[in-house]
Short mmCIF file of C-alpha atoms and ligand atoms in Angstrom, two decimals:
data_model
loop_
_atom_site.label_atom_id
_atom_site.label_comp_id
_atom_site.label_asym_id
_atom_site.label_seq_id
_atom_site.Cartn_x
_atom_site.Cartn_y
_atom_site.Cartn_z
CA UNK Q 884 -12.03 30.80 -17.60
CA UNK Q 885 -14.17 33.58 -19.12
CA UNK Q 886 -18.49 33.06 -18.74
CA UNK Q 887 -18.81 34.74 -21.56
CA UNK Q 888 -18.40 34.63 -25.62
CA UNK Q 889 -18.37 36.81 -28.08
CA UNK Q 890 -21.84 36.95 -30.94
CA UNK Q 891 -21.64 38.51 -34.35
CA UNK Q 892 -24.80 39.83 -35.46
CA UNK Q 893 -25.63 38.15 -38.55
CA UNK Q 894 -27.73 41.29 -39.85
CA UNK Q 895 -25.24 44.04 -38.85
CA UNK Q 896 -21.93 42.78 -37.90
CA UNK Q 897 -22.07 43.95 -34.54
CA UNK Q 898 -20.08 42.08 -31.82
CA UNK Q 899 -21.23 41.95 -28.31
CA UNK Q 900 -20.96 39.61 -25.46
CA UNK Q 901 -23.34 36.73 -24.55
CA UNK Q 902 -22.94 34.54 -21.26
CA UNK Q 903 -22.44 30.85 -21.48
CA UNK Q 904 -25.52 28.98 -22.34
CA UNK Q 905 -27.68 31.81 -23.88
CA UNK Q 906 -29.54 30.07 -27.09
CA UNK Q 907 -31.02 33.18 -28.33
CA UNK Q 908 -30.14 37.23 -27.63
CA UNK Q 909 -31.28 40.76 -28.90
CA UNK Q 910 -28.42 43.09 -31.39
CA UNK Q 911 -27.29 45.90 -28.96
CA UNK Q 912 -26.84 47.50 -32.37
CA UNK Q 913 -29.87 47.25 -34.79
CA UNK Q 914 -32.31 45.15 -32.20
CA UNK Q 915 -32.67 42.39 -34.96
CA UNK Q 916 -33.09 38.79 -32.98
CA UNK Q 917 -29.70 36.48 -33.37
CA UNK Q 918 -30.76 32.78 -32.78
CA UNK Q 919 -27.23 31.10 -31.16
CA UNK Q 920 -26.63 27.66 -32.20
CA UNK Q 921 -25.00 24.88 -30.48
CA UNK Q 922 -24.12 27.08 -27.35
CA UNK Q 923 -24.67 24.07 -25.32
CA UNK Q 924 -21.90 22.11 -26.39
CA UNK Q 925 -19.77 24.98 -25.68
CA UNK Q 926 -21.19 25.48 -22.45
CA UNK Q 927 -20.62 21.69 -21.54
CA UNK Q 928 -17.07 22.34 -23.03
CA UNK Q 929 -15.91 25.17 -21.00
CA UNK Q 930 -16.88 23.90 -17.74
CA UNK Q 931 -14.10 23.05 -15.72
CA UNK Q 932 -13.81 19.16 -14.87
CA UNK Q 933 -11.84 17.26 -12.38
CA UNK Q 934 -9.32 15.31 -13.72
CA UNK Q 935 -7.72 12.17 -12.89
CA UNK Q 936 -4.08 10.21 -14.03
CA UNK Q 937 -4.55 7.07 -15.47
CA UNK Q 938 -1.55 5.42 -16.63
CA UNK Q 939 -1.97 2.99 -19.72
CA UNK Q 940 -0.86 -0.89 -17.76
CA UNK Q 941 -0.15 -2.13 -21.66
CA UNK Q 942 2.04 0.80 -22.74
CA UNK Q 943 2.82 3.09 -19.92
CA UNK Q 944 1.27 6.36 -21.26
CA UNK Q 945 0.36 8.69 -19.09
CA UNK Q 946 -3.08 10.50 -19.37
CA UNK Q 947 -5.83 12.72 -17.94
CA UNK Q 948 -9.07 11.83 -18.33
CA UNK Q 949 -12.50 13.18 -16.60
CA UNK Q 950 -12.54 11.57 -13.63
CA UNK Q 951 -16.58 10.51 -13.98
CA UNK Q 952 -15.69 8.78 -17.24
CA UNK Q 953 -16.44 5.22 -17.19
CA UNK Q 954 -14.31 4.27 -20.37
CA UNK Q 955 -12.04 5.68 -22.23
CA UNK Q 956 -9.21 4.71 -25.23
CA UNK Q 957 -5.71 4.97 -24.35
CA UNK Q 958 -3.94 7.67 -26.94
CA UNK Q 959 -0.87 5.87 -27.44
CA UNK Q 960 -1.56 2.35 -27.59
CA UNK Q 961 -5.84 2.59 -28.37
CA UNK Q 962 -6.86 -0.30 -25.97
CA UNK Q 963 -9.63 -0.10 -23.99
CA UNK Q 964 -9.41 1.30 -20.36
CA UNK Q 965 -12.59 0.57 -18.12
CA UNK Q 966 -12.91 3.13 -15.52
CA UNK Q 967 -15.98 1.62 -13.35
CA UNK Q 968 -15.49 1.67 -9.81
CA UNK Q 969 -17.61 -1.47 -8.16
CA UNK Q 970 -18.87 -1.97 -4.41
CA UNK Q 971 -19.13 -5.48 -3.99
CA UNK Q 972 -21.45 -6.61 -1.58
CA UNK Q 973 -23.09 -10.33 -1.40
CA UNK Q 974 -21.18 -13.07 -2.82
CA UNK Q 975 -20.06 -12.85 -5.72
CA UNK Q 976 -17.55 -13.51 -8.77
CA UNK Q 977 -17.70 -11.24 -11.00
CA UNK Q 978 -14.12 -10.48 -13.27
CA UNK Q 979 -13.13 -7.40 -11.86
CA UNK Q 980 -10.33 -5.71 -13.61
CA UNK Q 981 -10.72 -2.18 -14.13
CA UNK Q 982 -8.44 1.50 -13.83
CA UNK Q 983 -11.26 2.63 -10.63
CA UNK Q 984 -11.46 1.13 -7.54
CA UNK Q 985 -12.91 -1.95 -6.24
CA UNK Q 986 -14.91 -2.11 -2.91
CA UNK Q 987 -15.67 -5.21 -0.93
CA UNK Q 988 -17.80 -4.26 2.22
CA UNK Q 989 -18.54 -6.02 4.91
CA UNK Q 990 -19.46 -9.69 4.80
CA UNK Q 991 -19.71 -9.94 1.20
CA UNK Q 992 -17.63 -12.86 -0.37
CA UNK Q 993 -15.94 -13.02 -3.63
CA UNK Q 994 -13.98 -15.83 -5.46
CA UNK Q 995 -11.74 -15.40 -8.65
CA UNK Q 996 -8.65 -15.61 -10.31
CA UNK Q 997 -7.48 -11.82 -10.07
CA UNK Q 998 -8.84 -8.71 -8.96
CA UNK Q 999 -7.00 -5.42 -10.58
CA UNK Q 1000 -7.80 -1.91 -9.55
CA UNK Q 1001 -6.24 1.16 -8.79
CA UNK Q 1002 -7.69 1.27 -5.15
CA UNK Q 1003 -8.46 -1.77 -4.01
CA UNK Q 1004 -10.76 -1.71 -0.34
CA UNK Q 1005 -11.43 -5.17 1.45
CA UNK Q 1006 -13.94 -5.41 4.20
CA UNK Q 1007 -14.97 -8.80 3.48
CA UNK Q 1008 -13.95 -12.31 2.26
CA UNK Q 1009 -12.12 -12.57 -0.60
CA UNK Q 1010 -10.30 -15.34 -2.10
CA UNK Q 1011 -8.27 -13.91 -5.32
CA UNK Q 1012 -4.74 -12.10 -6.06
CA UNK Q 1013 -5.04 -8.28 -5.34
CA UNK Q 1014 -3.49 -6.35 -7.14
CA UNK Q 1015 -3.82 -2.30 -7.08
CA UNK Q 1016 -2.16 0.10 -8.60
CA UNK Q 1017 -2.33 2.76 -5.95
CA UNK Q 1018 -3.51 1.47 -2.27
CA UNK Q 1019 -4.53 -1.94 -1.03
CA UNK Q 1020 -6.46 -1.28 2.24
CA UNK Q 1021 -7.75 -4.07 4.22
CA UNK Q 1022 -9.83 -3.30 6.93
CA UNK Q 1023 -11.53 -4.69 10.10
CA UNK Q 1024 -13.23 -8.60 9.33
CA UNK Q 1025 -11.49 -9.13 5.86
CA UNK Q 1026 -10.61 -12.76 5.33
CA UNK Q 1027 -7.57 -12.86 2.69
CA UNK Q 1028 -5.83 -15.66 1.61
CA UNK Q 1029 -4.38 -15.33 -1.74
CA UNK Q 1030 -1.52 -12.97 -3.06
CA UNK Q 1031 -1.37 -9.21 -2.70
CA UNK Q 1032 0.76 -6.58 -4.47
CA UNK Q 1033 0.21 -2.93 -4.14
CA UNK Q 1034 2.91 -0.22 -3.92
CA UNK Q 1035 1.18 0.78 -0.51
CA UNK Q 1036 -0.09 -1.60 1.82
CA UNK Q 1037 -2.34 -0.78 5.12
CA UNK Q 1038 -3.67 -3.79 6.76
CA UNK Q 1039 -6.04 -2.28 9.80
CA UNK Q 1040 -6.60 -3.67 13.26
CA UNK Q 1041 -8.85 -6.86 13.16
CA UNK Q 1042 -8.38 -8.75 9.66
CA UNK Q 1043 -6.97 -11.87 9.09
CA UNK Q 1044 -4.47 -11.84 6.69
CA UNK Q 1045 -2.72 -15.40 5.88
CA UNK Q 1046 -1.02 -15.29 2.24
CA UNK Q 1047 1.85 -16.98 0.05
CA UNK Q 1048 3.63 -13.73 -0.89
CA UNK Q 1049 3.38 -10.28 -0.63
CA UNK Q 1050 4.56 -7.27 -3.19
CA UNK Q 1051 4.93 -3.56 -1.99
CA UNK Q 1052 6.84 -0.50 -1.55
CA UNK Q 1053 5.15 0.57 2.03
CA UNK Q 1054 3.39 -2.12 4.41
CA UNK Q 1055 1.72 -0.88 7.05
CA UNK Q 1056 0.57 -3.33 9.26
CA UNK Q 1057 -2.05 -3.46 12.72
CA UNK Q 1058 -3.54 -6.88 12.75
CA UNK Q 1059 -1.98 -10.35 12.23
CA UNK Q 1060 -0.45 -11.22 8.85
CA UNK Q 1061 1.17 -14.33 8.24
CA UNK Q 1062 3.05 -14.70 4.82
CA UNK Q 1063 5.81 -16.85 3.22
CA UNK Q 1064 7.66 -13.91 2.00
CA UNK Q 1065 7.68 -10.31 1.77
CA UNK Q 1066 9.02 -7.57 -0.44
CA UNK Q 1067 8.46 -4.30 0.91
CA UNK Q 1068 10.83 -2.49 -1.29
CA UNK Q 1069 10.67 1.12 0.72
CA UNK Q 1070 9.66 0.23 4.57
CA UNK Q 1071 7.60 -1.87 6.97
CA UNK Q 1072 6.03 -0.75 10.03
CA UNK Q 1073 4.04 -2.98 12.62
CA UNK Q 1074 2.00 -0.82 14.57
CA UNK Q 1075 1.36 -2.12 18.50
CA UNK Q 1076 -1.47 -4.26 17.43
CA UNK Q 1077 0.46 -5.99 14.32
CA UNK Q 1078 1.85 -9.61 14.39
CA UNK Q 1079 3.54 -10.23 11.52
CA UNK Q 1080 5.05 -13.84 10.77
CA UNK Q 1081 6.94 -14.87 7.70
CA UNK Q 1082 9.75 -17.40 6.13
CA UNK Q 1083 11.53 -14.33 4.38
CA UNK Q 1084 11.41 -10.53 4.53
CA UNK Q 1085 12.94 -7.84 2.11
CA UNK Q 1086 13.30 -4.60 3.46
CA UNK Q 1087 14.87 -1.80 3.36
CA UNK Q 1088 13.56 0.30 6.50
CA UNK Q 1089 11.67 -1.57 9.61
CA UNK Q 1090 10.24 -0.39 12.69
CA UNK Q 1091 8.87 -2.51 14.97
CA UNK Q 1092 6.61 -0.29 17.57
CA UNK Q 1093 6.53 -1.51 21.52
CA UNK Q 1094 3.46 -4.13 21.44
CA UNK Q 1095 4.11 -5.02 17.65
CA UNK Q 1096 5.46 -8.94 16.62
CA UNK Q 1097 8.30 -9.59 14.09
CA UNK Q 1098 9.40 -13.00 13.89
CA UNK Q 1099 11.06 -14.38 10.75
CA UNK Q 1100 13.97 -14.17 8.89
CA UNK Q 1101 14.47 -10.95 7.93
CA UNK Q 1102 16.82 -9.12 5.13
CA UNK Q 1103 17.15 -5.09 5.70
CA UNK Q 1104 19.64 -3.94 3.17
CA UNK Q 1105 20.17 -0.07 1.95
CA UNK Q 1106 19.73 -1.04 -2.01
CA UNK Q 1107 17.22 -0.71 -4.12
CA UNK Q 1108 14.77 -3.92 -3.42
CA UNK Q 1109 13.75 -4.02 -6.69
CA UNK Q 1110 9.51 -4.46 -6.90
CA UNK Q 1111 8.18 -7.53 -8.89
CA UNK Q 1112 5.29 -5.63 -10.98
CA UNK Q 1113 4.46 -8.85 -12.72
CA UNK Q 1114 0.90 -10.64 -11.92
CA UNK Q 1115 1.87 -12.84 -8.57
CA UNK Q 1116 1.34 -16.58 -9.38
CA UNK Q 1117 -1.23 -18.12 -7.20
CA UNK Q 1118 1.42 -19.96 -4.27
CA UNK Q 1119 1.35 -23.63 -4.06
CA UNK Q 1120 2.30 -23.25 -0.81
CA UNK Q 1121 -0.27 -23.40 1.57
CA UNK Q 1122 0.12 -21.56 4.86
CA UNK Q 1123 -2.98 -22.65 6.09
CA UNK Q 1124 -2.35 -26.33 6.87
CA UNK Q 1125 0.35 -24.39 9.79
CA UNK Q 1126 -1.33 -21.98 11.25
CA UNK Q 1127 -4.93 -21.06 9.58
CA UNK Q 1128 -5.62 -18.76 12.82
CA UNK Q 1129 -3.05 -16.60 15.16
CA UNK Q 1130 -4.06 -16.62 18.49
CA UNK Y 641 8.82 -6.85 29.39
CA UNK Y 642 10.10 -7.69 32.47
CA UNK Y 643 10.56 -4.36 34.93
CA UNK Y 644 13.24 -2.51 35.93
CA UNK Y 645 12.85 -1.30 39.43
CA UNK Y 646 11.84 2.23 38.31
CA UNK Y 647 15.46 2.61 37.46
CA UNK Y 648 15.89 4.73 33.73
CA UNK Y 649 17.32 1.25 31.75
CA UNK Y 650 20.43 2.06 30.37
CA UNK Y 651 20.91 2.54 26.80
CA UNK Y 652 24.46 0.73 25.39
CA UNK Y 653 25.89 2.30 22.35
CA UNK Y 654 28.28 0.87 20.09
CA UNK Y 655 29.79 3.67 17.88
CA UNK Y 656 30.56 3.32 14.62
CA UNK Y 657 34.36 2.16 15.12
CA UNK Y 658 33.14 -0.79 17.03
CA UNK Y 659 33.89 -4.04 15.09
CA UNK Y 660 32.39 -7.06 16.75
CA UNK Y 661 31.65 -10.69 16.64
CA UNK Y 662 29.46 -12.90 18.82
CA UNK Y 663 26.95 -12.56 21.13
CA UNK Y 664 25.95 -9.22 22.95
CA UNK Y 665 23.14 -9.03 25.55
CA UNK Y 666 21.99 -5.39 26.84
CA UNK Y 667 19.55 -4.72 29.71
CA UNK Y 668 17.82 -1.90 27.61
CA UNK Y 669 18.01 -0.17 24.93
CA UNK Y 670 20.81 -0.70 22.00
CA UNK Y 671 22.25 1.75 19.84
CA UNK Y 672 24.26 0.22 17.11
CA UNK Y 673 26.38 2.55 14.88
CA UNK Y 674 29.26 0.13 14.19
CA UNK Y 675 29.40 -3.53 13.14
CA UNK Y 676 28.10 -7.08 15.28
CA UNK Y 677 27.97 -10.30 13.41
CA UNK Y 678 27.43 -13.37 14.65
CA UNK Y 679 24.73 -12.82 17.04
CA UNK Y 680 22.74 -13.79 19.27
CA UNK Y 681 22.06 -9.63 19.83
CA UNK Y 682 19.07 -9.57 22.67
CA UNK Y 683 17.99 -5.99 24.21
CA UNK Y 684 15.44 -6.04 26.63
CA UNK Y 685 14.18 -2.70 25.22
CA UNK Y 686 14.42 -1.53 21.99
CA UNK Y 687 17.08 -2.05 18.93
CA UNK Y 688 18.03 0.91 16.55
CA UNK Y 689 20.18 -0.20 14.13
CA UNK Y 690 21.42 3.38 12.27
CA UNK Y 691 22.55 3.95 9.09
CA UNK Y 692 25.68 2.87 7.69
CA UNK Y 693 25.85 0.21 10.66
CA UNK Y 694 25.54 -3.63 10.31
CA UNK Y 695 24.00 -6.20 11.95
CA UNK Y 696 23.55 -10.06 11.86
CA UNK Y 697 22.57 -13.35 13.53
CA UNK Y 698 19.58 -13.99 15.31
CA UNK Y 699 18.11 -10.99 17.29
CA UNK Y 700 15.77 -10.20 20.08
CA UNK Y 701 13.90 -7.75 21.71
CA UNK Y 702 10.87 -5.63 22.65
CA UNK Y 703 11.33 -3.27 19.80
CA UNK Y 704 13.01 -2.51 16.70
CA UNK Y 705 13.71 0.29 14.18
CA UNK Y 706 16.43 -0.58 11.40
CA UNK Y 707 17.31 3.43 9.41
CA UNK Y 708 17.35 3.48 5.85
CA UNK Y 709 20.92 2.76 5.26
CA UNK Y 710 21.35 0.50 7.76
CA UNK Y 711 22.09 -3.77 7.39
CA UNK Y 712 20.42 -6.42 9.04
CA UNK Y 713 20.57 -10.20 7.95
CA UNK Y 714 19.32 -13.12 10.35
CA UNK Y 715 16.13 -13.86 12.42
CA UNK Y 716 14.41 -12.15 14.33
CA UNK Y 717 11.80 -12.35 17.46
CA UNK Y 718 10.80 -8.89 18.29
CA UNK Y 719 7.77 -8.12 20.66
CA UNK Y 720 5.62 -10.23 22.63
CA UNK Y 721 5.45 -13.39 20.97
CA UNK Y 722 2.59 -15.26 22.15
CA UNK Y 723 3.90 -18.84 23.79
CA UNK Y 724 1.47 -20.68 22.08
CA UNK Y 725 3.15 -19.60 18.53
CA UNK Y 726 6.35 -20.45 20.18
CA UNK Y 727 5.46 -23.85 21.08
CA UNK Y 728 4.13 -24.29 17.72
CA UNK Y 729 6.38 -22.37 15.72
CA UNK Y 730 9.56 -22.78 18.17
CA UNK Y 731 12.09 -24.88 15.92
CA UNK Y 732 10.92 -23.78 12.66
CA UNK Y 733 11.47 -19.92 13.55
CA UNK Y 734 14.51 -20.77 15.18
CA UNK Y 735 13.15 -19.86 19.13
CA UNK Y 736 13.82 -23.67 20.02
CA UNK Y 737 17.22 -25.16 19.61
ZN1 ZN Z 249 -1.51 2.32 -23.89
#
C-alpha cells in the first residue's frame, strides 16, 4: 500500500504528492499554502490491520473484523457480536459469553451456567459447561466438573478432569479424565501420563501411548462420528459420588 | 509390563485374509489386518489394529493404536491400570467376572 496521496492545489491546479498524515503542504507550482483536511482519517484508514475470522453462531456468516475490536454487528444477520477477551482471576461469576477468549488462571474460581468463547484457557476451578469454538485447553491445577465441547481438546499433565460428557473432534489427553461418554469425532490420543476412564467412547482413530490408561467401552468405527454442536445439557449423572479423585 | 528376558518379543500378525473368532493371546506385539470377534484379544505389548481390519470383544494390553479405517467394538483395559481402580471399578468395567 502506497504512503503517499495525491493534493490538488486549490489556487493552481497543480497535482503533487503528499505523504500520509501531512495536514498542511507548500504548491511545488505557485508556492501558495494548501491546508489538507481530514488526512487523518485517511491515514487511520490506510494502515494495514490484522484481521481475524469470526463466524456469526446465529447465522453462520463468515467475517473479518479488526482483531482489537471489542464489538462488532454481524453483516448478515445484524446481532450483536462481543469480542472481549477476559482473564479471570479471583472468584467469580460473571456471564461470560463472548467471540474472544476466556482465561481462568490459576486458583481463581468461577461458577455459572455456561461459559462460550472461541479459546477457552482453564488454570483454575471452574464449575460451568465449556464450550469453545476453537481450543479448550486445560492446564496444570484446573478443577472441572461440568460438560465440555470444543472441536480440539488438550487436557495437560496435572488437572483433574471428572465430567458427564464430552464433545470434540481431537482430544488430547495427559492427566486423568474421567467421563460418562465421549465423542471425539476425528481422534483420541492419551499421552504416557493420561488415564482416561469412561462408560462409552466414540472414535474414530485412538492411540494409546506406552504409560497411558484406556479403560471403558470403546466404539472406533471409520464413519463420520457426527459432532453434537448443540449447548450440552448439564448431566444428571453424577460421576463424583464413584470416583471424585483417581489415584 | 512384565519382562522378557532381553529376548526381541515377537510381533504376531494376522493378515488381512485371516477370519477369526474367539480368544487370541500374544506374548507381544499384535498386528491385526484381518478380522477377530469374539475376544478376549490380550497382547502383552502393543495392539495396532490397521485399516480396513476389525476387531471386537474385550481387549487388553500395554498399548494401543486403532488407524483411521479400522473397527473396534468392546472394552477395553489398556496400560497400567492402577489396582486400586480395579478393585473399585473391577465388575463395573468388566476386569472382574
Ligand atoms: Zn449472523
Amino acid at each position: 500500500m502506497s504512503d503517499k496521496f495525491k493534493v490538488t492545489c486549490p489556487h493552481c491546479g497543480n497535482v503533487q504528492e503528499e505523504p500520509m498524515g501531512a495536514i498542511s503542504t507548500y504548491c511545488r507550482s505557485c508556492k501558495q499554502h494548501i491546508p489538507i483536511k481530514g488526512n487523518r482519517k485517511r491515514k487511520a484508514a490506510v494502515v494495514p490491520q490484522n484481521t481475524r475470522v469470526v463466524i456469526c453462531r446465529e447465522c453462520g456468516y463468515t467475517d473479518k473484523i479488526v482483531s482489537h475490536a471489542l464489538s462488532t454487528q454481524c453483516e448478515n444477520c445484524s446481532t450483536y457480536l462481543d469480542l472481549r477477551n477476559h482473564v479471570i482471576q479471583g472468584k467469580s461469576g460473571q456471564k461470560l459469553v463472548t467471540y474472544g477468549d476466556v482465561t481462568f488462571m490459576p486458583g481463581s474460581t468461577y461458577e455459572g451456567p455456561l461459559v462460550r468463547a472461541s479459546k477457552i484457557t482453564v488454570a483454575g476451578k471452574v464449575s460451568a459447561i465449556l464450550q469453545a469454538d476453537v481450543e479448550l485447553e486445560i492446564q496444570a491445577g484446573a478443577r472441572i466438573s461440568n460438560p465440555i465441547q470444543s472441536p480440539l481438546i488438550k487436557i495437560r499433565s496435572g488437572a483433574e478432569v471428572i465430567v458427564g460428557q464430552i464433545n470434540t473432534r481431537c482430544l488430547e489427553l495427559a492427566s486423568k479424565l474421567r467421563a460418562n461418554t465421549i465423542t471425539a469425532s476425528e481422534q483420541l490420543i492419551i499421552l504416557p501420563t493420561g488415564m482416561l476412564i469412561a462408560q462409552q467412547i466414540y472414535t474414530r482413530f485412538v492411540e494409546v501411548q506406552p504409560g497411558g490408561v484406556l479403560v471403558g467401552d470403546l466404539t472406533v468405527e471409520p464413519g463420520e462420528v457426527v459432532l453434537d454442536t448443540t449447548p450440552p445439557a448439564e448431566s444428571s449423572e453424577s460421576t463424583e459420588e464413584e470416583d471424585p479423585k483417581l489415584v | 509390563m512384565p519382562l522378557f528376558n532381553r529376548a526381541k518379543p515377537t510381533t504376531t500378525h494376522l493378515d488381512a485374509s485371516v477370519r477369526a473368532e474367539g480368544s487370541l493371546s500374544v506374548p507381544g506385539d499384535l498386528d491385526l489386518y484381518g478380522t477377530i470377534k469374539g475376544g478376549p484379544i490380550e497382547a502383552k505389548k502393543h495392539i495396532t489394529i490397521h485399516a480396513r481390519a476389525t476387531a471386537s470383544g474385550p481387549l487388553k494390553s500395554h498399548s494401543l493404536l486403532v488407524e483411521p479405517g479400522g473397527r473396534y467394538r468392546g472394552k477395553v483395559t489398556v496400560g497400567p491400570v492402577p489396582t486400586d481402580l480395579v478393585q473399585r471399578f473391577g465388575r463395573a468395567l468388566g476386569l472382574i467376572k
